[in-house]
Amino acid sequence: MTAIIEVTLSWLFKNAKGRDEKSFYTRPAFAGLKDKREIIVSAPEIGPTNSNLSVEYTRDGAGKFPALTWEAPPHIASEVKEWLLVSEDPDAPLPTPICHGIYGGIPPTKTNVESADFEVQDQSKALLKGGFHYGRSMNGNIYISPRPLMDHGPHRYFFEVVALKEPLDPSLLTAATTRDQIAGAIVGKVLGWGMWVGVAERKWQ
């Protein structure tokens, strides 16, 4: 896509942003928990939530997945059977946030991820080197690194960590499993959640 086309699209869809109300954490599985973020998620290499993502974390650079750590309060941590990680862009000019990646089967003892964890261990099992599985992003990639439309303003990238009191059904740990399928499968299984937000913007210079 040329810069002129991108800028034109950005102008046409300048108000098509902020689909927060359709983000993963607003689904029925989070009933009663939407405004209660008990999982503390951080990105030590980048900064506090709403920090700008440097080029190495975008598609214009290496497209690295941010290193994340998270911590749950004791009453949640002791009951976690599995973690779930979802990445979304609620500011894309689409009816619902873009799913940049969804990852299930994260062991309860694992409370951090780094870029190397997202390398493929066994493609036939959708298994990553971090010891967990990937589902289907919007375009089928394991992770879609940020690349907001040029001149569309800052885009926020949500990295949502969800504590589950029951593991996902193994049949859902496939590369074809969608965000909607996971959202339906975790109803009644969510202990808590938290989120770290990275921000990226591309300008026509």
mmCIF file with all atom_site columns, C-alpha atoms in Angstrom:
data_model
loop_
_atom_site.group_PDB
_atom_site.id
_atom_site.type_symbol
_atom_site.label_atom_id
_atom_site.label_alt_id
_atom_site.label_comp_id
_atom_site.label_asym_id
_atom_site.label_entity_id
_atom_site.label_seq_id
_atom_site.pdbx_PDB_ins_code
_atom_site.Cartn_x
_atom_site.Cartn_y
_atom_site.Cartn_z
_atom_site.occupancy
_atom_site.B_iso_or_equiv
_atom_site.pdbx_formal_charge
_atom_site.auth_seq_id
_atom_site.auth_comp_id
_atom_site.auth_asym_id
_atom_site.auth_atom_id
_atom_site.pdbx_PDB_model_num
ATOM 1   C CA . MET A 1 1   ? 0.000   0.000   0.000  1.00 0.00 ? 1   MET A CA 1
ATOM 2   C CA . THR A 1 2   ? 1.484   3.350   -1.038 1.00 0.00 ? 2   THR A CA 1
ATOM 3   C CA . ALA A 1 3   ? 1.786   6.221   1.416  1.00 0.00 ? 3   ALA A CA 1
ATOM 4   C CA . ILE A 1 4   ? -0.775  8.321   -0.483 1.00 0.00 ? 4   ILE A CA 1
ATOM 5   C CA . ILE A 1 5   ? -3.377  5.544   -0.325 1.00 0.00 ? 5   ILE A CA 1
ATOM 6   C CA . GLU A 1 6   ? -2.702  4.994   3.370  1.00 0.00 ? 6   GLU A CA 1
ATOM 7   C CA . VAL A 1 7   ? -3.040  8.679   4.201  1.00 0.00 ? 7   VAL A CA 1
ATOM 8   C CA . THR A 1 8   ? -6.263  8.876   2.191  1.00 0.00 ? 8   THR A CA 1
ATOM 9   C CA . LEU A 1 9   ? -7.703  5.899   4.054  1.00 0.00 ? 9   LEU A CA 1
ATOM 10  C CA . SER A 1 10  ? -6.655  7.456   7.345  1.00 0.00 ? 10  SER A CA 1
ATOM 11  C CA . TRP A 1 11  ? -8.539  10.644  6.457  1.00 0.00 ? 11  TRP A CA 1
ATOM 12  C CA . LEU A 1 12  ? -11.643 8.695   5.394  1.00 0.00 ? 12  LEU A CA 1
ATOM 13  C CA . PHE A 1 13  ? -11.624 6.651   8.597  1.00 0.00 ? 13  PHE A CA 1
ATOM 14  C CA . LYS A 1 14  ? -10.234 9.268   10.975 1.00 0.00 ? 14  LYS A CA 1
ATOM 15  C CA . ASN A 1 15  ? -13.101 8.760   13.419 1.00 0.00 ? 15  ASN A CA 1
ATOM 16  C CA . ALA A 1 16  ? -13.083 4.966   13.189 1.00 0.00 ? 16  ALA A CA 1
ATOM 17  C CA . LYS A 1 17  ? -11.099 4.335   16.360 1.00 0.00 ? 17  LYS A CA 1
ATOM 18  C CA . GLY A 1 18  ? -11.628 3.360   19.963 1.00 0.00 ? 18  GLY A CA 1
ATOM 19  C CA . ARG A 1 19  ? -13.464 0.044   19.692 1.00 0.00 ? 19  ARG A CA 1
ATOM 20  C CA . ASP A 1 20  ? -12.672 -0.637  23.355 1.00 0.00 ? 20  ASP A CA 1
ATOM 21  C CA . GLU A 1 21  ? -16.220 -1.757  24.045 1.00 0.00 ? 21  GLU A CA 1
ATOM 22  C CA . LYS A 1 22  ? -15.660 -4.731  21.736 1.00 0.00 ? 22  LYS A CA 1
ATOM 23  C CA . SER A 1 23  ? -12.307 -5.786  23.167 1.00 0.00 ? 23  SER A CA 1
ATOM 24  C CA . PHE A 1 24  ? -11.715 -9.311  24.433 1.00 0.00 ? 24  PHE A CA 1
ATOM 25  C CA . TYR A 1 25  ? -12.095 -8.318  28.085 1.00 0.00 ? 25  TYR A CA 1
ATOM 26  C CA . THR A 1 26  ? -15.654 -7.065  27.467 1.00 0.00 ? 26  THR A CA 1
ATOM 27  C CA . ARG A 1 27  ? -16.933 -10.518 26.495 1.00 0.00 ? 27  ARG A CA 1
ATOM 28  C CA . PRO A 1 28  ? -19.462 -12.402 28.681 1.00 0.00 ? 28  PRO A CA 1
ATOM 29  C CA . ALA A 1 29  ? -16.658 -14.445 30.277 1.00 0.00 ? 29  ALA A CA 1
ATOM 30  C CA . PHE A 1 30  ? -15.565 -11.258 32.054 1.00 0.00 ? 30  PHE A CA 1
ATOM 31  C CA . ALA A 1 31  ? -18.986 -10.414 33.509 1.00 0.00 ? 31  ALA A CA 1
ATOM 32  C CA . GLY A 1 32  ? -18.403 -8.630  36.799 1.00 0.00 ? 32  GLY A CA 1
ATOM 33  C CA . LEU A 1 33  ? -14.669 -8.340  36.114 1.00 0.00 ? 33  LEU A CA 1
ATOM 34  C CA . LYS A 1 34  ? -14.533 -5.801  33.275 1.00 0.00 ? 34  LYS A CA 1
ATOM 35  C CA . ASP A 1 35  ? -13.523 -2.906  35.551 1.00 0.00 ? 35  ASP A CA 1
ATOM 36  C CA . LYS A 1 36  ? -11.581 -5.032  38.026 1.00 0.00 ? 36  LYS A CA 1
ATOM 37  C CA . ARG A 1 37  ? -8.030  -5.576  36.787 1.00 0.00 ? 37  ARG A CA 1
ATOM 38  C CA . GLU A 1 38  ? -6.330  -7.651  39.454 1.00 0.00 ? 38  GLU A CA 1
ATOM 39  C CA . ILE A 1 39  ? -3.485  -9.035  37.332 1.00 0.00 ? 39  ILE A CA 1
ATOM 40  C CA . ILE A 1 40  ? -0.603  -6.549  37.201 1.00 0.00 ? 40  ILE A CA 1
ATOM 41  C CA . VAL A 1 41  ? 1.029   -6.683  33.756 1.00 0.00 ? 41  VAL A CA 1
ATOM 42  C CA . SER A 1 42  ? 4.262   -4.849  32.975 1.00 0.00 ? 42  SER A CA 1
ATOM 43  C CA . ALA A 1 43  ? 6.773   -4.505  30.149 1.00 0.00 ? 43  ALA A CA 1
ATOM 44  C CA . PRO A 1 44  ? 10.125  -3.833  31.885 1.00 0.00 ? 44  PRO A CA 1
ATOM 45  C CA . GLU A 1 45  ? 12.064  -3.198  28.670 1.00 0.00 ? 45  GLU A CA 1
ATOM 46  C CA . ILE A 1 46  ? 9.593   -0.590  27.412 1.00 0.00 ? 46  ILE A CA 1
ATOM 47  C CA . GLY A 1 47  ? 8.024   1.193   30.353 1.00 0.00 ? 47  GLY A CA 1
ATOM 48  C CA . PRO A 1 48  ? 4.676   1.688   32.064 1.00 0.00 ? 48  PRO A CA 1
ATOM 49  C CA . THR A 1 49  ? 1.385   1.091   30.325 1.00 0.00 ? 49  THR A CA 1
ATOM 50  C CA . ASN A 1 50  ? 0.683   3.527   27.454 1.00 0.00 ? 50  ASN A CA 1
ATOM 51  C CA . SER A 1 51  ? 4.400   3.747   26.636 1.00 0.00 ? 51  SER A CA 1
ATOM 52  C CA . ASN A 1 52  ? 5.419   4.247   23.022 1.00 0.00 ? 52  ASN A CA 1
ATOM 53  C CA . LEU A 1 53  ? 6.640   1.165   21.177 1.00 0.00 ? 53  LEU A CA 1
ATOM 54  C CA . SER A 1 54  ? 10.022  1.767   19.574 1.00 0.00 ? 54  SER A CA 1
ATOM 55  C CA . VAL A 1 55  ? 10.536  0.676   15.966 1.00 0.00 ? 55  VAL A CA 1
ATOM 56  C CA . GLU A 1 56  ? 12.005  -2.703  16.979 1.00 0.00 ? 56  GLU A CA 1
ATOM 57  C CA . TYR A 1 57  ? 8.544   -3.689  18.232 1.00 0.00 ? 57  TYR A CA 1
ATOM 58  C CA . THR A 1 58  ? 6.739   -2.674  15.024 1.00 0.00 ? 58  THR A CA 1
ATOM 59  C CA . ARG A 1 59  ? 6.536   -4.104  11.529 1.00 0.00 ? 59  ARG A CA 1
ATOM 60  C CA . ASP A 1 60  ? 8.819   -1.323  10.313 1.00 0.00 ? 60  ASP A CA 1
ATOM 61  C CA . GLY A 1 61  ? 11.536  -2.885  12.483 1.00 0.00 ? 61  GLY A CA 1
ATOM 62  C CA . ALA A 1 62  ? 12.115  -6.367  13.884 1.00 0.00 ? 62  ALA A CA 1
ATOM 63  C CA . GLY A 1 63  ? 8.497   -6.762  14.962 1.00 0.00 ? 63  GLY A CA 1
ATOM 64  C CA . LYS A 1 64  ? 9.445   -8.172  18.365 1.00 0.00 ? 64  LYS A CA 1
ATOM 65  C CA . PHE A 1 65  ? 6.787   -9.253  20.827 1.00 0.00 ? 65  PHE A CA 1
ATOM 66  C CA . PRO A 1 66  ? 7.231   -7.134  23.962 1.00 0.00 ? 66  PRO A CA 1
ATOM 67  C CA . ALA A 1 67  ? 8.690   -8.932  26.965 1.00 0.00 ? 67  ALA A CA 1
ATOM 68  C CA . LEU A 1 68  ? 5.901   -9.037  29.540 1.00 0.00 ? 68  LEU A CA 1
ATOM 69  C CA . THR A 1 69  ? 5.688   -10.053 33.179 1.00 0.00 ? 69  THR A CA 1
ATOM 70  C CA . TRP A 1 70  ? 2.587   -10.388 35.294 1.00 0.00 ? 70  TRP A CA 1
ATOM 71  C CA . GLU A 1 71  ? 1.605   -10.944 38.891 1.00 0.00 ? 71  GLU A CA 1
ATOM 72  C CA . ALA A 1 72  ? -1.663  -11.989 40.482 1.00 0.00 ? 72  ALA A CA 1
ATOM 73  C CA . PRO A 1 73  ? -2.800  -11.393 44.057 1.00 0.00 ? 73  PRO A CA 1
ATOM 74  C CA . PRO A 1 74  ? -2.507  -14.486 46.290 1.00 0.00 ? 74  PRO A CA 1
ATOM 75  C CA . HIS A 1 75  ? -6.209  -15.343 46.221 1.00 0.00 ? 75  HIS A CA 1
ATOM 76  C CA . ILE A 1 76  ? -6.011  -15.651 42.424 1.00 0.00 ? 76  ILE A CA 1
ATOM 77  C CA . ALA A 1 77  ? -2.457  -16.983 42.020 1.00 0.00 ? 77  ALA A CA 1
ATOM 78  C CA . SER A 1 78  ? -3.153  -20.036 44.149 1.00 0.00 ? 78  SER A CA 1
ATOM 79  C CA . GLU A 1 79  ? -6.058  -21.081 41.933 1.00 0.00 ? 79  GLU A CA 1
ATOM 80  C CA . VAL A 1 80  ? -4.646  -20.447 38.456 1.00 0.00 ? 80  VAL A CA 1
ATOM 81  C CA . LYS A 1 81  ? -4.600  -23.565 36.308 1.00 0.00 ? 81  LYS A CA 1
ATOM 82  C CA . GLU A 1 82  ? -3.603  -21.807 33.089 1.00 0.00 ? 82  GLU A CA 1
ATOM 83  C CA . TRP A 1 83  ? -2.912  -18.376 31.624 1.00 0.00 ? 83  TRP A CA 1
ATOM 84  C CA . LEU A 1 84  ? -4.255  -16.904 28.402 1.00 0.00 ? 84  LEU A CA 1
ATOM 85  C CA . LEU A 1 85  ? -2.660  -14.016 26.493 1.00 0.00 ? 85  LEU A CA 1
ATOM 86  C CA . VAL A 1 86  ? -4.425  -11.888 23.872 1.00 0.00 ? 86  VAL A CA 1
ATOM 87  C CA . SER A 1 87  ? -3.106  -8.973  21.816 1.00 0.00 ? 87  SER A CA 1
ATOM 88  C CA . GLU A 1 88  ? -5.511  -6.554  20.093 1.00 0.00 ? 88  GLU A CA 1
ATOM 89  C CA . ASP A 1 89  ? -5.613  -3.169  18.359 1.00 0.00 ? 89  ASP A CA 1
ATOM 90  C CA . PRO A 1 90  ? -8.888  -1.411  19.266 1.00 0.00 ? 90  PRO A CA 1
ATOM 91  C CA . ASP A 1 91  ? -7.984  1.642   17.163 1.00 0.00 ? 91  ASP A CA 1
ATOM 92  C CA . ALA A 1 92  ? -7.912  -0.086  13.780 1.00 0.00 ? 92  ALA A CA 1
ATOM 93  C CA . PRO A 1 93  ? -10.613 1.315   11.432 1.00 0.00 ? 93  PRO A CA 1
ATOM 94  C CA . LEU A 1 94  ? -12.712 -1.845  11.585 1.00 0.00 ? 94  LEU A CA 1
ATOM 95  C CA . PRO A 1 95  ? -15.934 -2.771  13.416 1.00 0.00 ? 95  PRO A CA 1
ATOM 96  C CA . THR A 1 96  ? -14.028 -4.831  16.006 1.00 0.00 ? 96  THR A CA 1
ATOM 97  C CA . PRO A 1 97  ? -10.430 -4.744  17.301 1.00 0.00 ? 97  PRO A CA 1
ATOM 98  C CA . ILE A 1 98  ? -7.836  -6.536  15.198 1.00 0.00 ? 98  ILE A CA 1
ATOM 99  C CA . CYS A 1 99  ? -6.604  -9.723  16.856 1.00 0.00 ? 99  CYS A CA 1
ATOM 100 C CA . HIS A 1 100 ? -2.814  -9.501  16.700 1.00 0.00 ? 100 HIS A CA 1
ATOM 101 C CA . GLY A 1 101 ? -2.317  -12.787 18.513 1.00 0.00 ? 101 GLY A CA 1
ATOM 102 C CA . ILE A 1 102 ? -3.921  -15.235 20.939 1.00 0.00 ? 102 ILE A CA 1
ATOM 103 C CA . TYR A 1 103 ? -2.001  -17.726 23.055 1.00 0.00 ? 103 TYR A CA 1
ATOM 104 C CA . GLY A 1 104 ? -3.355  -20.515 25.222 1.00 0.00 ? 104 GLY A CA 1
ATOM 105 C CA . GLY A 1 105 ? -2.044  -23.330 27.345 1.00 0.00 ? 105 GLY A CA 1
ATOM 106 C CA . ILE A 1 106 ? 0.387   -21.077 29.238 1.00 0.00 ? 106 ILE A CA 1
ATOM 107 C CA . PRO A 1 107 ? 1.384   -23.038 32.385 1.00 0.00 ? 107 PRO A CA 1
ATOM 108 C CA . PRO A 1 108 ? 0.328   -21.559 35.737 1.00 0.00 ? 108 PRO A CA 1
ATOM 109 C CA . THR A 1 109 ? 3.969   -21.326 36.833 1.00 0.00 ? 109 THR A CA 1
ATOM 110 C CA . LYS A 1 110 ? 4.917   -19.167 33.838 1.00 0.00 ? 110 LYS A CA 1
ATOM 111 C CA . THR A 1 111 ? 4.371   -15.482 34.586 1.00 0.00 ? 111 THR A CA 1
ATOM 112 C CA . ASN A 1 112 ? 6.443   -13.866 31.856 1.00 0.00 ? 112 ASN A CA 1
ATOM 113 C CA . VAL A 1 113 ? 7.059   -14.045 28.134 1.00 0.00 ? 113 VAL A CA 1
ATOM 114 C CA . GLU A 1 114 ? 9.838   -12.781 25.893 1.00 0.00 ? 114 GLU A CA 1
ATOM 115 C CA . SER A 1 115 ? 10.194  -12.474 22.147 1.00 0.00 ? 115 SER A CA 1
ATOM 116 C CA . ALA A 1 116 ? 12.009  -15.820 21.778 1.00 0.00 ? 116 ALA A CA 1
ATOM 117 C CA . ASP A 1 117 ? 9.024   -17.610 23.338 1.00 0.00 ? 117 ASP A CA 1
ATOM 118 C CA . PHE A 1 118 ? 7.035   -16.918 20.172 1.00 0.00 ? 118 PHE A CA 1
ATOM 119 C CA . GLU A 1 119 ? 9.299   -18.911 17.869 1.00 0.00 ? 119 GLU A CA 1
ATOM 120 C CA . VAL A 1 120 ? 7.758   -22.144 16.575 1.00 0.00 ? 120 VAL A CA 1
ATOM 121 C CA . GLN A 1 121 ? 8.652   -25.376 18.337 1.00 0.00 ? 121 GLN A CA 1
ATOM 122 C CA . ASP A 1 122 ? 6.205   -27.720 16.572 1.00 0.00 ? 122 ASP A CA 1
ATOM 123 C CA . GLN A 1 123 ? 3.983   -26.282 13.847 1.00 0.00 ? 123 GLN A CA 1
ATOM 124 C CA . SER A 1 124 ? 1.781   -29.387 13.698 1.00 0.00 ? 124 SER A CA 1
ATOM 125 C CA . LYS A 1 125 ? 0.765   -28.733 17.313 1.00 0.00 ? 125 LYS A CA 1
ATOM 126 C CA . ALA A 1 126 ? 0.788   -24.924 17.109 1.00 0.00 ? 126 ALA A CA 1
ATOM 127 C CA . LEU A 1 127 ? 3.387   -25.167 19.882 1.00 0.00 ? 127 LEU A CA 1
ATOM 128 C CA . LEU A 1 128 ? 5.796   -22.320 20.589 1.00 0.00 ? 128 LEU A CA 1
ATOM 129 C CA . LYS A 1 129 ? 9.217   -22.432 22.234 1.00 0.00 ? 129 LYS A CA 1
ATOM 130 C CA . GLY A 1 130 ? 7.757   -20.736 25.302 1.00 0.00 ? 130 GLY A CA 1
ATOM 131 C CA . GLY A 1 131 ? 5.818   -23.936 26.018 1.00 0.00 ? 131 GLY A CA 1
ATOM 132 C CA . PHE A 1 132 ? 2.381   -22.665 25.008 1.00 0.00 ? 132 PHE A CA 1
ATOM 133 C CA . HIS A 1 133 ? 0.212   -22.635 21.880 1.00 0.00 ? 133 HIS A CA 1
ATOM 134 C CA . TYR A 1 134 ? -0.895  -20.032 19.362 1.00 0.00 ? 134 TYR A CA 1
ATOM 135 C CA . GLY A 1 135 ? -4.331  -19.536 17.867 1.00 0.00 ? 135 GLY A CA 1
ATOM 136 C CA . ARG A 1 136 ? -5.490  -17.605 14.823 1.00 0.00 ? 136 ARG A CA 1
ATOM 137 C CA . SER A 1 137 ? -4.672  -13.921 14.487 1.00 0.00 ? 137 SER A CA 1
ATOM 138 C CA . MET A 1 138 ? -6.481  -11.763 11.950 1.00 0.00 ? 138 MET A CA 1
ATOM 139 C CA . ASN A 1 139 ? -4.175  -12.813 9.103  1.00 0.00 ? 139 ASN A CA 1
ATOM 140 C CA . GLY A 1 140 ? -3.094  -16.201 10.437 1.00 0.00 ? 140 GLY A CA 1
ATOM 141 C CA . ASN A 1 141 ? 0.381   -15.139 11.541 1.00 0.00 ? 141 ASN A CA 1
ATOM 142 C CA . ILE A 1 142 ? 1.593   -16.213 14.958 1.00 0.00 ? 142 ILE A CA 1
ATOM 143 C CA . TYR A 1 143 ? 1.869   -12.537 15.867 1.00 0.00 ? 143 TYR A CA 1
ATOM 144 C CA . ILE A 1 144 ? 1.023   -9.439  13.852 1.00 0.00 ? 144 ILE A CA 1
ATOM 145 C CA . SER A 1 145 ? 3.426   -6.707  14.887 1.00 0.00 ? 145 SER A CA 1
ATOM 146 C CA . PRO A 1 146 ? 2.002   -3.168  15.010 1.00 0.00 ? 146 PRO A CA 1
ATOM 147 C CA . ARG A 1 147 ? 1.707   -1.203  11.774 1.00 0.00 ? 147 ARG A CA 1
ATOM 148 C CA . PRO A 1 148 ? -1.050  1.399   12.145 1.00 0.00 ? 148 PRO A CA 1
ATOM 149 C CA . LEU A 1 149 ? -2.273  3.263   9.093  1.00 0.00 ? 149 LEU A CA 1
ATOM 150 C CA . MET A 1 150 ? -0.049  6.210   8.288  1.00 0.00 ? 150 MET A CA 1
ATOM 151 C CA . ASP A 1 151 ? -1.381  9.479   9.735  1.00 0.00 ? 151 ASP A CA 1
ATOM 152 C CA . HIS A 1 152 ? -4.239  7.687   11.501 1.00 0.00 ? 152 HIS A CA 1
ATOM 153 C CA . GLY A 1 153 ? -2.884  8.909   14.821 1.00 0.00 ? 153 GLY A CA 1
ATOM 154 C CA . PRO A 1 154 ? -1.673  6.823   17.761 1.00 0.00 ? 154 PRO A CA 1
ATOM 155 C CA . HIS A 1 155 ? -2.933  3.259   17.987 1.00 0.00 ? 155 HIS A CA 1
ATOM 156 C CA . ARG A 1 156 ? -3.067  1.422   21.281 1.00 0.00 ? 156 ARG A CA 1
ATOM 157 C CA . TYR A 1 157 ? -2.077  -2.227  21.433 1.00 0.00 ? 157 TYR A CA 1
ATOM 158 C CA . PHE A 1 158 ? -3.679  -4.190  24.254 1.00 0.00 ? 158 PHE A CA 1
ATOM 159 C CA . PHE A 1 159 ? -1.786  -7.109  25.774 1.00 0.00 ? 159 PHE A CA 1
ATOM 160 C CA . GLU A 1 160 ? -4.371  -8.839  27.959 1.00 0.00 ? 160 GLU A CA 1
ATOM 161 C CA . VAL A 1 161 ? -3.409  -11.560 30.440 1.00 0.00 ? 161 VAL A CA 1
ATOM 162 C CA . VAL A 1 162 ? -6.233  -13.770 31.711 1.00 0.00 ? 162 VAL A CA 1
ATOM 163 C CA . ALA A 1 163 ? -6.102  -16.155 34.676 1.00 0.00 ? 163 ALA A CA 1
ATOM 164 C CA . LEU A 1 164 ? -8.153  -19.327 34.169 1.00 0.00 ? 164 LEU A CA 1
ATOM 165 C CA . LYS A 1 165 ? -9.361  -21.677 36.895 1.00 0.00 ? 165 LYS A CA 1
ATOM 166 C CA . GLU A 1 166 ? -9.634  -24.511 34.378 1.00 0.00 ? 166 GLU A CA 1
ATOM 167 C CA . PRO A 1 167 ? -7.322  -25.326 31.446 1.00 0.00 ? 167 PRO A CA 1
ATOM 168 C CA . LEU A 1 168 ? -8.596  -24.838 27.928 1.00 0.00 ? 168 LEU A CA 1
ATOM 169 C CA . ASP A 1 169 ? -9.843  -27.953 26.204 1.00 0.00 ? 169 ASP A CA 1
ATOM 170 C CA . PRO A 1 170 ? -6.817  -29.368 24.308 1.00 0.00 ? 170 PRO A CA 1
ATOM 171 C CA . SER A 1 171 ? -8.895  -29.387 21.122 1.00 0.00 ? 171 SER A CA 1
ATOM 172 C CA . LEU A 1 172 ? -8.738  -25.565 21.188 1.00 0.00 ? 172 LEU A CA 1
ATOM 173 C CA . LEU A 1 173 ? -4.936  -25.430 21.234 1.00 0.00 ? 173 LEU A CA 1
ATOM 174 C CA . THR A 1 174 ? -4.646  -25.233 17.454 1.00 0.00 ? 174 THR A CA 1
ATOM 175 C CA . ALA A 1 175 ? -3.534  -22.623 14.932 1.00 0.00 ? 175 ALA A CA 1
ATOM 176 C CA . ALA A 1 176 ? -7.085  -22.456 13.562 1.00 0.00 ? 176 ALA A CA 1
ATOM 177 C CA . THR A 1 177 ? -8.767  -21.570 16.861 1.00 0.00 ? 177 THR A CA 1
ATOM 178 C CA . THR A 1 178 ? -10.188 -18.046 16.804 1.00 0.00 ? 178 THR A CA 1
ATOM 179 C CA . ARG A 1 179 ? -10.523 -15.347 19.423 1.00 0.00 ? 179 ARG A CA 1
ATOM 180 C CA . ASP A 1 180 ? -14.311 -15.830 19.405 1.00 0.00 ? 180 ASP A CA 1
ATOM 181 C CA . GLN A 1 181 ? -13.981 -19.561 20.040 1.00 0.00 ? 181 GLN A CA 1
ATOM 182 C CA . ILE A 1 182 ? -11.671 -18.949 22.989 1.00 0.00 ? 182 ILE A CA 1
ATOM 183 C CA . ALA A 1 183 ? -13.984 -16.236 24.354 1.00 0.00 ? 183 ALA A CA 1
ATOM 184 C CA . GLY A 1 184 ? -16.859 -18.705 24.375 1.00 0.00 ? 184 GLY A CA 1
ATOM 185 C CA . ALA A 1 185 ? -14.793 -21.504 25.888 1.00 0.00 ? 185 ALA A CA 1
ATOM 186 C CA . ILE A 1 186 ? -13.659 -19.512 28.925 1.00 0.00 ? 186 ILE A CA 1
ATOM 187 C CA . VAL A 1 187 ? -17.107 -18.504 30.175 1.00 0.00 ? 187 VAL A CA 1
ATOM 188 C CA . GLY A 1 188 ? -17.222 -19.427 33.850 1.00 0.00 ? 188 GLY A CA 1
ATOM 189 C CA . LYS A 1 189 ? -13.463 -20.032 33.976 1.00 0.00 ? 189 LYS A CA 1
ATOM 190 C CA . VAL A 1 190 ? -11.995 -16.534 34.423 1.00 0.00 ? 190 VAL A CA 1
ATOM 191 C CA . LEU A 1 191 ? -10.427 -15.749 37.797 1.00 0.00 ? 191 LEU A CA 1
ATOM 192 C CA . GLY A 1 192 ? -9.082  -12.346 36.857 1.00 0.00 ? 192 GLY A CA 1
ATOM 193 C CA . TRP A 1 193 ? -7.323  -10.351 34.187 1.00 0.00 ? 193 TRP A CA 1
ATOM 194 C CA . GLY A 1 194 ? -4.967  -7.458  33.548 1.00 0.00 ? 194 GLY A CA 1
ATOM 195 C CA . MET A 1 195 ? -3.557  -5.498  30.651 1.00 0.00 ? 195 MET A CA 1
ATOM 196 C CA . TRP A 1 196 ? -0.504  -3.602  29.480 1.00 0.00 ? 196 TRP A CA 1
ATOM 197 C CA . VAL A 1 197 ? -0.890  -1.103  26.632 1.00 0.00 ? 197 VAL A CA 1
ATOM 198 C CA . GLY A 1 198 ? 1.747   -0.149  24.055 1.00 0.00 ? 198 GLY A CA 1
ATOM 199 C CA . VAL A 1 199 ? 1.287   2.773   21.662 1.00 0.00 ? 199 VAL A CA 1
ATOM 200 C CA . ALA A 1 200 ? 2.493   3.109   18.070 1.00 0.00 ? 200 ALA A CA 1
ATOM 201 C CA . GLU A 1 201 ? 2.021   5.755   15.400 1.00 0.00 ? 201 GLU A CA 1
ATOM 202 C CA . ARG A 1 202 ? 3.227   6.169   11.836 1.00 0.00 ? 202 ARG A CA 1
ATOM 203 C CA . LYS A 1 203 ? 3.473   9.618   10.253 1.00 0.00 ? 203 LYS A CA 1
ATOM 204 C CA . TRP A 1 204 ? 3.930   10.659  6.648  1.00 0.00 ? 204 TRP A CA 1
ATOM 205 C CA . GLN A 1 205 ? 7.069   12.768  6.670  1.00 0.00 ? 205 GLN A CA 1
#
